[in-house]
Amino acid sequence: MLSFSPYSFGMGYFYLVPQKNQIYTAILVDSSNRKLAVKMLPKTYDDGYVLQVEKSSGSIHANVFSSGEYGEVSLVVHSRNQIIYSEKHTIKDGKTFFHVDFEKLEEGISLFTVFDPTGKPVCERLFFKQPKPVDIEFICPQKVKTRQKVLLPFSFNEINDAECSISVYHSDDLSDHKQADIQSYNLLTSDLRGNIENPSFYLMNSDSAIIAADNLMLTHGWRRFRWNDVLEDTFFQNHFCLNITDKL
């Protein structure tokens, strides 16, 4: 029996090491012992890979585990179509470890992908790096008359060159900070499926936002590999906007 607590927005996690030939069922029970949900977990496989990604002391530890000796595996990390890291390691005793420099990661989502000895992608993991806060200083006049022209100087304290735009809103229009904006779209929601509640929260540099973002990567970000397709070597079929099937 395992226990966990939802951290933010109803998402949490727990660790489970599945055993061969075992069927697992998740029964969600609250603190009052009320049964909330029952879900059959996916079937466990005798063969496969597991990728575990964790941040520690300025580096990212990417640990690859396998159910047997699978020879040399590759780890590729990329973001926005740019390869950030690529290394090959040999699996020994069912495991191998990669270390990625955290500072080399782009802000936003990076994709960690493991390739088997034949070059086939076998598992992936998304990792989110919070953007650095931009220190902007505005010099605002104390009082402004109606329809008075306003000169609003501002400066970036840590940036020499920048391209930016400025919008002016009435303060009442900014009461809801949970809506998506350009930054949250570019760094977060554009790479994920489904609706993301309060996307701007995940961009904050706080312990709670970092943990919540990692939970978000584990839920909304798990999307590409189905082990049935990997094991059966299923060929991807292109889908076009208009498909017509008939006999000649």
Short mmCIF file of N, CA and C in Angstrom, two decimals, residues 41-145:
data_model
loop_
_atom_site.label_atom_id
_atom_site.label_comp_id
_atom_site.label_asym_id
_atom_site.label_seq_id
_atom_site.Cartn_x
_atom_site.Cartn_y
_atom_site.Cartn_z
N LEU A 41 -4.11 -0.56 -13.46
CA LEU A 41 -2.86 -0.04 -14.01
C LEU A 41 -2.47 -0.84 -15.25
N PRO A 42 -1.68 -0.21 -16.14
CA PRO A 42 -1.25 -0.92 -17.36
C PRO A 42 -0.47 -2.19 -17.04
N LYS A 43 -0.53 -3.13 -17.95
CA LYS A 43 0.18 -4.39 -17.80
C LYS A 43 1.69 -4.15 -17.75
N THR A 44 2.36 -4.88 -16.88
CA THR A 44 3.81 -4.79 -16.81
C THR A 44 4.43 -5.72 -17.85
N TYR A 45 5.60 -5.31 -18.37
CA TYR A 45 6.29 -6.08 -19.39
C TYR A 45 7.57 -6.67 -18.82
N ASP A 46 7.95 -7.83 -19.36
CA ASP A 46 9.19 -8.46 -18.93
C ASP A 46 10.42 -7.70 -19.42
N ASP A 47 10.29 -7.04 -20.58
CA ASP A 47 11.40 -6.32 -21.17
C ASP A 47 11.04 -4.85 -21.31
N GLY A 48 12.05 -3.99 -21.19
CA GLY A 48 11.78 -2.57 -21.37
C GLY A 48 12.81 -1.69 -20.69
N TYR A 49 12.57 -0.41 -20.79
CA TYR A 49 13.45 0.60 -20.22
C TYR A 49 12.64 1.53 -19.31
N VAL A 50 13.33 2.10 -18.34
CA VAL A 50 12.74 3.13 -17.48
C VAL A 50 13.72 4.29 -17.40
N LEU A 51 13.19 5.50 -17.55
CA LEU A 51 14.02 6.71 -17.46
C LEU A 51 13.57 7.54 -16.27
N GLN A 52 14.51 7.85 -15.39
CA GLN A 52 14.24 8.67 -14.21
C GLN A 52 15.10 9.93 -14.28
N VAL A 53 14.48 11.10 -14.18
CA VAL A 53 15.19 12.38 -14.30
C VAL A 53 15.00 13.17 -13.02
N GLU A 54 16.10 13.61 -12.43
CA GLU A 54 16.06 14.38 -11.20
C GLU A 54 17.14 15.46 -11.24
N LYS A 55 16.82 16.60 -10.62
CA LYS A 55 17.79 17.69 -10.50
C LYS A 55 18.49 17.60 -9.15
N SER A 56 19.82 17.75 -9.17
CA SER A 56 20.58 17.69 -7.93
C SER A 56 21.88 18.44 -8.10
N SER A 57 22.12 19.43 -7.24
CA SER A 57 23.40 20.15 -7.16
C SER A 57 23.86 20.70 -8.50
N GLY A 58 22.99 21.41 -9.19
CA GLY A 58 23.37 22.07 -10.42
C GLY A 58 23.46 21.19 -11.65
N SER A 59 23.08 19.92 -11.53
CA SER A 59 23.09 19.03 -12.68
C SER A 59 21.82 18.20 -12.70
N ILE A 60 21.53 17.62 -13.86
CA ILE A 60 20.37 16.76 -14.02
C ILE A 60 20.87 15.32 -14.09
N HIS A 61 20.37 14.49 -13.20
CA HIS A 61 20.72 13.08 -13.21
C HIS A 61 19.65 12.33 -13.99
N ALA A 62 20.04 11.74 -15.11
CA ALA A 62 19.13 10.94 -15.93
C ALA A 62 19.55 9.48 -15.79
N ASN A 63 18.76 8.71 -15.06
CA ASN A 63 19.08 7.32 -14.77
C ASN A 63 18.25 6.41 -15.66
N VAL A 64 18.92 5.52 -16.38
CA VAL A 64 18.25 4.60 -17.29
C VAL A 64 18.37 3.19 -16.72
N PHE A 65 17.23 2.53 -16.57
CA PHE A 65 17.19 1.16 -16.06
C PHE A 65 16.58 0.25 -17.13
N SER A 66 17.07 -0.97 -17.18
CA SER A 66 16.52 -1.95 -18.11
C SER A 66 16.38 -3.29 -17.40
N SER A 67 15.56 -4.15 -17.98
CA SER A 67 15.33 -5.47 -17.38
C SER A 67 16.42 -6.47 -17.73
N GLY A 68 17.39 -6.06 -18.51
CA GLY A 68 18.49 -6.96 -18.87
C GLY A 68 19.63 -6.17 -19.48
N GLU A 69 20.60 -6.87 -20.00
CA GLU A 69 21.74 -6.21 -20.64
C GLU A 69 21.36 -5.85 -22.08
N TYR A 70 21.22 -4.57 -22.35
CA TYR A 70 20.81 -4.13 -23.68
C TYR A 70 21.93 -3.40 -24.42
N GLY A 71 23.16 -3.52 -23.95
CA GLY A 71 24.28 -2.92 -24.65
C GLY A 71 24.32 -1.41 -24.49
N GLU A 72 24.63 -0.73 -25.56
CA GLU A 72 24.85 0.71 -25.53
C GLU A 72 23.54 1.45 -25.80
N VAL A 73 23.23 2.43 -24.95
CA VAL A 73 22.05 3.26 -25.14
C VAL A 73 22.49 4.72 -25.26
N SER A 74 21.66 5.52 -25.90
CA SER A 74 21.96 6.93 -26.09
C SER A 74 20.90 7.78 -25.40
N LEU A 75 21.33 8.90 -24.86
CA LEU A 75 20.42 9.89 -24.29
C LEU A 75 20.60 11.18 -25.07
N VAL A 76 19.50 11.68 -25.61
CA VAL A 76 19.50 12.95 -26.34
C VAL A 76 18.54 13.91 -25.65
N VAL A 77 19.02 15.11 -25.38
CA VAL A 77 18.20 16.16 -24.78
C VAL A 77 18.07 17.28 -25.79
N HIS A 78 16.85 17.65 -26.11
CA HIS A 78 16.67 18.74 -27.08
C HIS A 78 15.52 19.65 -26.66
N SER A 79 15.60 20.87 -27.12
CA SER A 79 14.58 21.88 -26.83
C SER A 79 14.47 22.81 -28.03
N ARG A 80 13.25 23.03 -28.49
CA ARG A 80 12.98 23.91 -29.64
C ARG A 80 13.83 23.51 -30.85
N ASN A 81 13.86 22.22 -31.11
CA ASN A 81 14.56 21.66 -32.28
C ASN A 81 16.08 21.84 -32.23
N GLN A 82 16.61 22.10 -31.05
CA GLN A 82 18.05 22.21 -30.88
C GLN A 82 18.54 21.14 -29.92
N ILE A 83 19.55 20.36 -30.32
CA ILE A 83 20.11 19.33 -29.46
C ILE A 83 21.03 19.98 -28.42
N ILE A 84 20.74 19.74 -27.16
CA ILE A 84 21.50 20.33 -26.06
C ILE A 84 22.55 19.35 -25.53
N TYR A 85 22.20 18.07 -25.55
CA TYR A 85 23.08 17.05 -24.96
C TYR A 85 22.89 15.75 -25.72
N SER A 86 23.98 15.04 -25.96
CA SER A 86 23.90 13.73 -26.62
C SER A 86 25.09 12.89 -26.17
N GLU A 87 24.80 11.77 -25.52
CA GLU A 87 25.86 10.89 -25.03
C GLU A 87 25.42 9.44 -25.17
N LYS A 88 26.43 8.53 -25.24
CA LYS A 88 26.18 7.11 -25.26
C LYS A 88 26.82 6.45 -24.05
N HIS A 89 26.09 5.56 -23.40
CA HIS A 89 26.61 4.80 -22.27
C HIS A 89 26.26 3.33 -22.46
N THR A 90 27.03 2.48 -21.84
CA THR A 90 26.76 1.05 -21.86
C THR A 90 26.05 0.64 -20.58
N ILE A 91 24.96 -0.06 -20.73
CA ILE A 91 24.21 -0.53 -19.57
C ILE A 91 24.96 -1.68 -18.90
N LYS A 92 25.17 -1.55 -17.58
CA LYS A 92 25.83 -2.58 -16.79
C LYS A 92 24.94 -2.91 -15.60
N ASP A 93 24.72 -4.19 -15.37
CA ASP A 93 23.86 -4.65 -14.27
C ASP A 93 22.48 -4.01 -14.35
N GLY A 94 21.99 -3.79 -15.57
CA GLY A 94 20.64 -3.30 -15.75
C GLY A 94 20.46 -1.81 -15.56
N LYS A 95 21.56 -1.03 -15.53
CA LYS A 95 21.39 0.41 -15.32
C LYS A 95 22.59 1.18 -15.84
N THR A 96 22.37 2.45 -16.10
CA THR A 96 23.44 3.39 -16.43
C THR A 96 22.98 4.79 -16.08
N PHE A 97 23.91 5.71 -15.94
CA PHE A 97 23.58 7.04 -15.43
C PHE A 97 24.21 8.12 -16.31
N PHE A 98 23.41 9.13 -16.61
CA PHE A 98 23.87 10.30 -17.37
C PHE A 98 23.78 11.53 -16.47
N HIS A 99 24.70 12.49 -16.71
CA HIS A 99 24.69 13.75 -15.97
C HIS A 99 24.69 14.90 -16.97
N VAL A 100 23.67 15.74 -16.87
CA VAL A 100 23.49 16.86 -17.79
C VAL A 100 23.63 18.15 -17.02
N ASP A 101 24.44 19.07 -17.53
CA ASP A 101 24.64 20.37 -16.89
C ASP A 101 23.34 21.16 -16.94
N PHE A 102 22.83 21.51 -15.77
CA PHE A 102 21.55 22.22 -15.68
C PHE A 102 21.60 23.56 -16.40
N GLU A 103 22.74 24.26 -16.33
CA GLU A 103 22.84 25.58 -16.93
C GLU A 103 22.77 25.53 -18.45
N LYS A 104 23.05 24.37 -19.05
CA LYS A 104 23.00 24.27 -20.50
C LYS A 104 21.58 24.09 -21.03
N LEU A 105 20.64 23.77 -20.14
CA LEU A 105 19.26 23.59 -20.57
C LEU A 105 18.63 24.93 -20.90
N GLU A 106 17.80 24.95 -21.92
CA GLU A 106 17.05 26.14 -22.26
C GLU A 106 15.92 26.34 -21.25
N GLU A 107 15.51 27.59 -21.07
CA GLU A 107 14.36 27.84 -20.23
C GLU A 107 13.11 27.23 -20.87
N GLY A 108 12.26 26.65 -20.05
CA GLY A 108 11.06 25.99 -20.56
C GLY A 108 11.25 24.49 -20.59
N ILE A 109 10.60 23.83 -21.56
CA ILE A 109 10.56 22.38 -21.61
C ILE A 109 11.71 21.82 -22.44
N SER A 110 12.40 20.84 -21.87
CA SER A 110 13.40 20.06 -22.59
C SER A 110 12.94 18.61 -22.63
N LEU A 111 13.22 17.95 -23.73
CA LEU A 111 12.78 16.57 -23.93
C LEU A 111 13.98 15.63 -23.83
N PHE A 112 13.93 14.71 -22.85
CA PHE A 112 14.95 13.68 -22.67
C PHE A 112 14.45 12.41 -23.36
N THR A 113 15.23 11.90 -24.32
CA THR A 113 14.83 10.71 -25.07
C THR A 113 15.94 9.68 -25.02
N VAL A 114 15.57 8.43 -24.73
CA VAL A 114 16.52 7.32 -24.69
C VAL A 114 16.34 6.49 -25.97
N PHE A 115 17.48 6.17 -26.60
CA PHE A 115 17.49 5.35 -27.80
C PHE A 115 18.19 4.03 -27.51
N ASP A 116 17.66 2.94 -28.02
CA ASP A 116 18.28 1.64 -27.81
C ASP A 116 19.46 1.46 -28.76
N PRO A 117 20.18 0.32 -28.72
CA PRO A 117 21.37 0.15 -29.57
C PRO A 117 21.09 0.24 -31.07
N THR A 118 19.83 0.02 -31.48
CA THR A 118 19.49 0.12 -32.91
C THR A 118 19.09 1.52 -33.32
N GLY A 119 19.09 2.47 -32.36
CA GLY A 119 18.70 3.83 -32.68
C GLY A 119 17.22 4.09 -32.58
N LYS A 120 16.48 3.15 -32.02
CA LYS A 120 15.04 3.32 -31.87
C LYS A 120 14.73 4.03 -30.55
N PRO A 121 13.90 5.08 -30.56
CA PRO A 121 13.51 5.72 -29.30
C PRO A 121 12.62 4.80 -28.49
N VAL A 122 12.95 4.63 -27.21
CA VAL A 122 12.22 3.67 -26.38
C VAL A 122 11.54 4.31 -25.18
N CYS A 123 11.96 5.48 -24.74
CA CYS A 123 11.24 6.16 -23.67
C CYS A 123 11.67 7.62 -23.63
N GLU A 124 10.85 8.43 -23.00
CA GLU A 124 11.12 9.85 -22.94
C GLU A 124 10.65 10.43 -21.62
N ARG A 125 11.11 11.63 -21.34
CA ARG A 125 10.71 12.34 -20.12
C ARG A 125 10.86 13.83 -20.39
N LEU A 126 9.85 14.60 -20.04
CA LEU A 126 9.93 16.05 -20.16
C LEU A 126 10.44 16.65 -18.86
N PHE A 127 11.24 17.71 -19.00
CA PHE A 127 11.78 18.42 -17.84
C PHE A 127 11.57 19.90 -18.06
N PHE A 128 11.11 20.60 -17.01
CA PHE A 128 10.83 22.03 -17.13
C PHE A 128 11.81 22.84 -16.30
N LYS A 129 12.41 23.84 -16.96
CA LYS A 129 13.32 24.76 -16.28
C LYS A 129 12.66 26.13 -16.20
N GLN A 130 12.48 26.61 -14.96
CA GLN A 130 11.83 27.90 -14.77
C GLN A 130 12.69 29.02 -15.36
N PRO A 131 12.04 30.00 -15.98
CA PRO A 131 12.81 31.13 -16.53
C PRO A 131 13.33 32.03 -15.42
N LYS A 132 14.46 32.67 -15.69
CA LYS A 132 15.00 33.62 -14.73
C LYS A 132 14.14 34.88 -14.71
N PRO A 133 13.86 35.41 -13.54
CA PRO A 133 13.06 36.64 -13.49
C PRO A 133 13.81 37.81 -14.11
N VAL A 134 13.09 38.62 -14.85
CA VAL A 134 13.68 39.79 -15.51
C VAL A 134 13.51 41.00 -14.59
N ASP A 135 14.62 41.63 -14.26
CA ASP A 135 14.61 42.78 -13.36
C ASP A 135 14.45 44.06 -14.18
N ILE A 136 13.24 44.62 -14.17
CA ILE A 136 12.93 45.83 -14.93
C ILE A 136 12.61 46.96 -13.96
N GLU A 137 13.20 48.10 -14.21
CA GLU A 137 12.95 49.27 -13.35
C GLU A 137 12.20 50.34 -14.15
N PHE A 138 11.04 50.72 -13.64
CA PHE A 138 10.23 51.78 -14.26
C PHE A 138 10.34 53.04 -13.41
N ILE A 139 10.36 54.18 -14.08
CA ILE A 139 10.33 55.48 -13.40
C ILE A 139 8.98 56.11 -13.73
N CYS A 140 8.05 55.99 -12.80
CA CYS A 140 6.67 56.44 -13.04
C CYS A 140 6.44 57.80 -12.39
N PRO A 141 5.75 58.69 -13.08
CA PRO A 141 5.41 59.98 -12.47
C PRO A 141 4.39 59.78 -11.34
N GLN A 142 4.46 60.65 -10.35
CA GLN A 142 3.56 60.54 -9.21
C GLN A 142 2.11 60.83 -9.59
N LYS A 143 1.91 61.85 -10.41
CA LYS A 143 0.56 62.24 -10.80
C LYS A 143 0.52 62.48 -12.30
N VAL A 144 -0.60 62.11 -12.91
CA VAL A 144 -0.79 62.29 -14.34
C VAL A 144 -2.17 62.92 -14.55
N LYS A 145 -2.21 63.98 -15.34
CA LYS A 145 -3.47 64.63 -15.64
C LYS A 145 -4.19 63.89 -16.78
#
